[in-house]
Coordinates of C-alpha atoms in Angstrom, one line a residue:
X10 CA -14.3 -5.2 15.7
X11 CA -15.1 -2.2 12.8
X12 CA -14.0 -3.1 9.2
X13 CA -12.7 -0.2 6.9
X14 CA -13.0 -0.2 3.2
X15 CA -9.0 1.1 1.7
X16 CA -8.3 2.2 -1.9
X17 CA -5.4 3.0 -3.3
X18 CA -5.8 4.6 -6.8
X19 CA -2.3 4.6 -9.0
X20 CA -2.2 5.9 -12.6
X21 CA -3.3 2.6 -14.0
X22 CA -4.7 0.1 -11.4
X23 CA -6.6 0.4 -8.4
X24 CA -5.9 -1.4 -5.3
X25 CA -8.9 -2.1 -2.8
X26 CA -9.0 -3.7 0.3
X27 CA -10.6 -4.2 3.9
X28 CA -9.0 -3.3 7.1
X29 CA -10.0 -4.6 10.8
X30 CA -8.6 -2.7 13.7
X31 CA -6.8 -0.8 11.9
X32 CA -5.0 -3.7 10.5
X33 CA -4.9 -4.3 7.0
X34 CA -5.9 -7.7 5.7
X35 CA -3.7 -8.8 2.9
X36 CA -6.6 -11.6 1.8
X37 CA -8.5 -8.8 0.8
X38 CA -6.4 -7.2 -1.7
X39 CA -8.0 -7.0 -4.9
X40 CA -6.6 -5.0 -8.4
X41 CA -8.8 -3.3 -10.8
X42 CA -7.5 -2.4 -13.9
X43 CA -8.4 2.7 -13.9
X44 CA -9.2 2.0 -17.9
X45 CA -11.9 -0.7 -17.1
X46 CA -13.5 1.6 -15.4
X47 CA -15.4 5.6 -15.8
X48 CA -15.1 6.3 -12.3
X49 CA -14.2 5.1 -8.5
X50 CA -17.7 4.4 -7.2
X51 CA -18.5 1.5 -10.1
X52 CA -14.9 -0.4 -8.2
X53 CA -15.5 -0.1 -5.0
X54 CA -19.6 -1.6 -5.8
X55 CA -18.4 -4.1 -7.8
X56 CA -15.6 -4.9 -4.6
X57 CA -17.8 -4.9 -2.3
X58 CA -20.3 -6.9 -4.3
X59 CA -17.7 -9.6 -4.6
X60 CA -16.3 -9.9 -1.2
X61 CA -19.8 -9.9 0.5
X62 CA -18.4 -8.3 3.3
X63 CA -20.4 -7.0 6.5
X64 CA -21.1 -2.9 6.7
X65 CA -18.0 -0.7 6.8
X66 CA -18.3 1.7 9.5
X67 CA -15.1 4.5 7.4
X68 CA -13.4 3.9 4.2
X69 CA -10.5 6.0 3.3
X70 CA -9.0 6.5 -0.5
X71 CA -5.6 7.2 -1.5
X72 CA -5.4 9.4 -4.9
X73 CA -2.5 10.2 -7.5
X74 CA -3.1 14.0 -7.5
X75 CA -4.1 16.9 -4.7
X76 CA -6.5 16.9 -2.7
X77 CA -8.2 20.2 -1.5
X78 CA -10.5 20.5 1.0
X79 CA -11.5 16.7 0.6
X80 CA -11.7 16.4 -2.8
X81 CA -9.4 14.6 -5.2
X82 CA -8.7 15.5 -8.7
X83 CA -6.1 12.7 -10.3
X84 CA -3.1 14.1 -11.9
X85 CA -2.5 11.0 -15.0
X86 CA -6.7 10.0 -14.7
X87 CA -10.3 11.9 -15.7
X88 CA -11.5 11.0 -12.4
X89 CA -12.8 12.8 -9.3
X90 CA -13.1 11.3 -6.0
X91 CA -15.3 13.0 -3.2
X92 CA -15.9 11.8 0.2
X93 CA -19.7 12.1 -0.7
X94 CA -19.2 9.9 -3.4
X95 CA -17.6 7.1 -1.3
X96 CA -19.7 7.3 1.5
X97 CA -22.7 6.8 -1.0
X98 CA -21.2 4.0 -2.2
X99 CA -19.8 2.1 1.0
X100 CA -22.6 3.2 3.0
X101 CA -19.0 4.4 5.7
X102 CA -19.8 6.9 8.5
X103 CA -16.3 8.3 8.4
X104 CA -14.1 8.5 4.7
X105 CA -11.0 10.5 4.1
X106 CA -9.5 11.3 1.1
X107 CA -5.7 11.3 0.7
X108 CA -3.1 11.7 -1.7
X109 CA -0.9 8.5 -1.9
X110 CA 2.3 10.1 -0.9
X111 CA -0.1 11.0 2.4
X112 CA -1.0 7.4 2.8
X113 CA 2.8 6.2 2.0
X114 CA 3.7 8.6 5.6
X115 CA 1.1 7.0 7.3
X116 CA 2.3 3.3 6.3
X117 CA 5.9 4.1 8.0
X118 CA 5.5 2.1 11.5
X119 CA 3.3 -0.3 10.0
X120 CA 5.2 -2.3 7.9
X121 CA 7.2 -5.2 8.7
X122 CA 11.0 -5.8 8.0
X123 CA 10.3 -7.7 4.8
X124 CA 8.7 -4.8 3.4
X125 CA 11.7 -2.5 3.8
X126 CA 15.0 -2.9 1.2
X127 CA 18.0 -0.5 2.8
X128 CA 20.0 1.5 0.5
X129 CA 22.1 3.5 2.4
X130 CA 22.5 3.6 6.1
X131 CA 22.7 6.7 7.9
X132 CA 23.4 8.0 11.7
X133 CA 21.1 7.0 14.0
X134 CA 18.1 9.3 14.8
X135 CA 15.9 10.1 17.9
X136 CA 12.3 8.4 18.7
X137 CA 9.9 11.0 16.2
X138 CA 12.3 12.6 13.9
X139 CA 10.8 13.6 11.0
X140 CA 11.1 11.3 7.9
X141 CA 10.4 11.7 3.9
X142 CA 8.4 9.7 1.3
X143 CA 9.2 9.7 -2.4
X144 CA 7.2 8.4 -4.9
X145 CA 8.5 7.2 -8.1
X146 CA 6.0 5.1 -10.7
X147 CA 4.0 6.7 -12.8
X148 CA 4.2 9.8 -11.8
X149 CA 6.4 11.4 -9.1
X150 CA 6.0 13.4 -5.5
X151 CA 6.9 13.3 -1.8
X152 CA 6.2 14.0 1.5
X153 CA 7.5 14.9 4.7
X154 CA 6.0 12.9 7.9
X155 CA 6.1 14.9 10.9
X156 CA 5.5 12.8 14.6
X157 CA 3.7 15.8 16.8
X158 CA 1.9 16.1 20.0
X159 CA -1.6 15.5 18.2
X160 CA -0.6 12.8 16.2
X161 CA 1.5 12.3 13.2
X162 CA 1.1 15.1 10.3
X163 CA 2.2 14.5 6.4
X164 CA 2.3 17.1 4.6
X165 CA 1.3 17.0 1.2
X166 CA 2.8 18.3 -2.2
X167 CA 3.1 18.2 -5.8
X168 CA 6.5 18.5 -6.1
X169 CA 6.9 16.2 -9.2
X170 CA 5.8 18.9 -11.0
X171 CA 8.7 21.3 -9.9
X172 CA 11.2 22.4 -12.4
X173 CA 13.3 20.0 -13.1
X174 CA 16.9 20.8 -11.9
X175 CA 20.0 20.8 -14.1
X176 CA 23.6 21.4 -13.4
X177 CA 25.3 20.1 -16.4
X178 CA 25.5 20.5 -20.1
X179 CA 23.4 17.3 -21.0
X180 CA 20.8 18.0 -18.0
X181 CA 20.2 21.3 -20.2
X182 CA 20.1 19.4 -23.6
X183 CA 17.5 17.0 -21.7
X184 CA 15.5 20.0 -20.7
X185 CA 14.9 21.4 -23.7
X186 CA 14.3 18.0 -25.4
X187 CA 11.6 17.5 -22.8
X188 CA 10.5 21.0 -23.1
X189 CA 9.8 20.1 -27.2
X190 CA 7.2 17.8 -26.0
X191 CA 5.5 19.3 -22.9
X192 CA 6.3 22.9 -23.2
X193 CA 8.0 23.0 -19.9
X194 CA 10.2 20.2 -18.2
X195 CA 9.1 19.1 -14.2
X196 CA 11.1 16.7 -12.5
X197 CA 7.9 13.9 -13.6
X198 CA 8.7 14.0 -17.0
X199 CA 11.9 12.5 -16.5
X200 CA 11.6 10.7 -12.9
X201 CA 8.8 8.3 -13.6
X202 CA 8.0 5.2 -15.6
X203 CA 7.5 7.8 -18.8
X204 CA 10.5 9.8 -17.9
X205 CA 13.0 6.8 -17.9
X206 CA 11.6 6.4 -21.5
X207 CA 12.1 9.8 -22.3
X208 CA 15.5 9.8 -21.3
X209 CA 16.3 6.7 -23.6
X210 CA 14.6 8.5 -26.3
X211 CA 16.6 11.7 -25.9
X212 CA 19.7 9.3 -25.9
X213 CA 18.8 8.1 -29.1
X214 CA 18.0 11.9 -30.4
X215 CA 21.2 12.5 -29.5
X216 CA 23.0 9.7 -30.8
X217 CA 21.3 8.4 -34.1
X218 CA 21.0 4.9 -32.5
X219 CA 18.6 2.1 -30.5
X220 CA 14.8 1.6 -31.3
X221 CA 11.9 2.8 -29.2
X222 CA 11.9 1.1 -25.6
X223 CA 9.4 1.6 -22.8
X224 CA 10.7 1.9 -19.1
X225 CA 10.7 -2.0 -18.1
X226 CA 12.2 -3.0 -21.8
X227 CA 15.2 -0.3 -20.9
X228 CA 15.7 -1.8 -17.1
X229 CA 15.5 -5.3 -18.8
X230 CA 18.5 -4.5 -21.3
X231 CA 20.3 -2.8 -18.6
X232 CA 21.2 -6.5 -17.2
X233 CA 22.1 -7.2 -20.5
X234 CA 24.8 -5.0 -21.4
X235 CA 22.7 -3.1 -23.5
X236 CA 24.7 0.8 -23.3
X237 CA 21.7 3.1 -24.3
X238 CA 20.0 1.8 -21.9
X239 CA 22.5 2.0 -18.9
X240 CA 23.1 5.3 -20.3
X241 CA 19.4 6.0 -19.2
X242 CA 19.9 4.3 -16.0
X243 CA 22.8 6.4 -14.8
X244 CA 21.2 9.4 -16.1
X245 CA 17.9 8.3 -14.5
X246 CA 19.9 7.4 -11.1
X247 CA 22.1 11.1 -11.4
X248 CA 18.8 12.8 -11.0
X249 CA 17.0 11.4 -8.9
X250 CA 19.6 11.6 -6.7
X251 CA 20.2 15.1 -7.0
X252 CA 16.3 15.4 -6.4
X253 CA 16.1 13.2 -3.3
X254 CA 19.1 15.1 -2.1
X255 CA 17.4 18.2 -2.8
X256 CA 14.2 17.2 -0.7
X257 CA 16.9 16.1 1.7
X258 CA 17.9 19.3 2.7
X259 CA 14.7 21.0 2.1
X260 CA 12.7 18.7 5.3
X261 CA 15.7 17.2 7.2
X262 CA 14.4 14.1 7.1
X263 CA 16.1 12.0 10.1
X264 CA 13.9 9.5 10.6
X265 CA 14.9 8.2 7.0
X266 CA 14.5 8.5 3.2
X267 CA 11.8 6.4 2.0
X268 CA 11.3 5.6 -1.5
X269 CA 8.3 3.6 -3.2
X270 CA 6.4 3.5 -6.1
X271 CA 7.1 0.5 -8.8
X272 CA 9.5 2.4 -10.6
X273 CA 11.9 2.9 -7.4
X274 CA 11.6 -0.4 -6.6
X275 CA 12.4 -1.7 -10.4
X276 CA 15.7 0.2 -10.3
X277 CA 16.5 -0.2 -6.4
X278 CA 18.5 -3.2 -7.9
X279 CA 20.5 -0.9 -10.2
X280 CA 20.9 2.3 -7.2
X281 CA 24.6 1.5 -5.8
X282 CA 26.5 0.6 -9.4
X283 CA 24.9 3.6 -11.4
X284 CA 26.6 5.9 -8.5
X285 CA 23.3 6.7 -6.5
X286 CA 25.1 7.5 -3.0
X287 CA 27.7 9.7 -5.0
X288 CA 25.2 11.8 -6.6
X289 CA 23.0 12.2 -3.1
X290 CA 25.9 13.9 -1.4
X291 CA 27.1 15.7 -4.1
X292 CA 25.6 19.3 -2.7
X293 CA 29.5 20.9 -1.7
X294 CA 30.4 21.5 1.9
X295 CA 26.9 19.8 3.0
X296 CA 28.1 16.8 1.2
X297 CA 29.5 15.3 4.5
X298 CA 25.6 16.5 6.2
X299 CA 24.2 14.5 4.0
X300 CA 24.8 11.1 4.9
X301 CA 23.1 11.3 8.2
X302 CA 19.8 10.5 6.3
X303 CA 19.7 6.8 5.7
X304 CA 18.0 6.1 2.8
X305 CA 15.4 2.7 2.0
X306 CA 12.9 1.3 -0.6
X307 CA 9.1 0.5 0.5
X308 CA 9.2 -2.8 -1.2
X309 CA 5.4 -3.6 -0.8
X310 CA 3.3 -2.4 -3.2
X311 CA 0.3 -2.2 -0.8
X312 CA 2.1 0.2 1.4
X313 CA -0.5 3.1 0.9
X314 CA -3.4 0.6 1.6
X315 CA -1.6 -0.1 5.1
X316 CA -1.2 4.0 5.3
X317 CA -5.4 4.0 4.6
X318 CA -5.9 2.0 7.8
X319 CA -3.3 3.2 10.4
X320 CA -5.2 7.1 9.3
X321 CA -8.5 5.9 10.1
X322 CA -7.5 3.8 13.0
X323 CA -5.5 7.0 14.7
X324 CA -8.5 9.1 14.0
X325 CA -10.8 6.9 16.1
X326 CA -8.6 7.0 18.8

């Protein structure tokens, strides 16, 4: 049976692993650390190096940032990944190139029970209703997966990079404190890893107390009472929320909510207390519309790996 070559490149590591039938074999799995490294092509020699596999007939990469006609340009990383460039490397007759939220769409179906956390439950939906993605880790984005007659589309985006949305007196304040830094404020600077941080920060700006934290310090002093921090956390929580019910609306997403990344899954935990379910619905009369969309965490961090081989796999036929 053909073995695919996956990779699944995150702001900071990259995951790479082999695939047989479509099937993704967890034994496989290797991380390499992005700042070891000048490019993609030196991790996936030295991977397959190491593993001593036998020829891969495709390969297929998952990339933080757009892709345009094939070609990759990472949003948080100075790398560029071609499909040239990875067929030179793994010697593959067939390579793809996706962005991650892409390969997340394509994992949904292939994952087992364990890898799914519930959050909120939702009305029951029809075989092939559409469904939504949202990634939350170092950066942030989603995508809508769409089930159609020539196979299942998902659409992708750079939505993390959308204005980020305010409705309150302190969302404002937080605006224009992220706006001192960046110049503009997108929903990424404050729903990601960074953004939690900047939130704490602004809290502190604001208050004339705490010390510097970084985003798993702040989660960690959450469980300990700390109140800066789960100030952050229901700030952190309110929007993304308010996002994710945003999206809602914007792709009808039936089929489910899906949310991954390692920050979503750090603070998955935390969701219900800090009033995540509350601020999903709060959109006026569609309040009531919007708990039809149940709502769950892709608790396995090889997700997009999995999403790599059921592409390739569905485009042999």
């Amino acid at each position: 049976m053909t073995l695919t070559l996956l990779a699944d490149i995150g702001g900071t590591n990259t995951r790479v692993a082999l695939a047989r039938a479509g099937r993704l074999l967890p034994e496989t799995i290797r991380r390499y650390p992005n700042d070891h490294h000048p490019a993609l092509e030196p991790i996936l020699s030295a991977y397959l190096a190491e593993e001593g596999a036998e020829p891969v007939t495709g390969a297929c990469v998952a990339a933080a940032g757009p892709v345009r006609e094939g070609v990759a340009v990472m949003t948080n990383l100075d790398w560029r990944i071609t499909p040239e460039g990875v067929a030179r490397t793994t010697g593959a007759a067939q390579v793809a190139v996706l962005n991650d939220l892409q390969a997340q769409g394509h994992a949904l179906g292939a994952l087992g029970p364990e890898a799914l956390q519930p959050i909120l439950p939702g009305t029951p939906a029809l075989p092939g209703a559409s469904a939504l993605v949202i990634g939350i880790g170092t950066g942030f984005n989603a995508a809508p997966v769409h089930e159609t007659a020539g196979g299942r589309f998902v659409a992708a985006s750079e939505c993390g990079h959308v204005t980020l949305p305010v409705r309150c007196d302190e969302d404002i304040r937080l605006m224009r404190f992220l706006q001192a830094d960046h110049g503009f404020a997108s929903v990424e600077d404050a729903l990601s890893g960074r953004g939690i941080a900047a939130i704490h920060a602004f809290l502190r700006a604001e208050t004339g107390h705490g010390a510097p934290r970084d985003a798993a310090s702040i989660l960690t002093a959450v469980a300990m009472g700390d109140a800066l921090s789960q100030a952050t956390l229901r700030i952190f929580v309110r929007l993304l929320a308010g996002v994710t019910g945003d999206l809602a609306l914007t792709h009808l997403p039936f089929g489910g909510i899906f949310l991954c990344g390692g920050v979503a899954r750090a603070v998955a935990p935390h969701l219900a207390r800090a009033g995540f379910a509350a601020a999903l619905r709060d959109k006026g009369r569609f309040s009531d519309f919007l708990a039809a969309f149940p709502v769950t965490v892709i608790a396995d961090d090889y997700a997009a790996l999995a999403g790599c081989a059921s592409y390739l796999q569905a485009r042999r036929g």
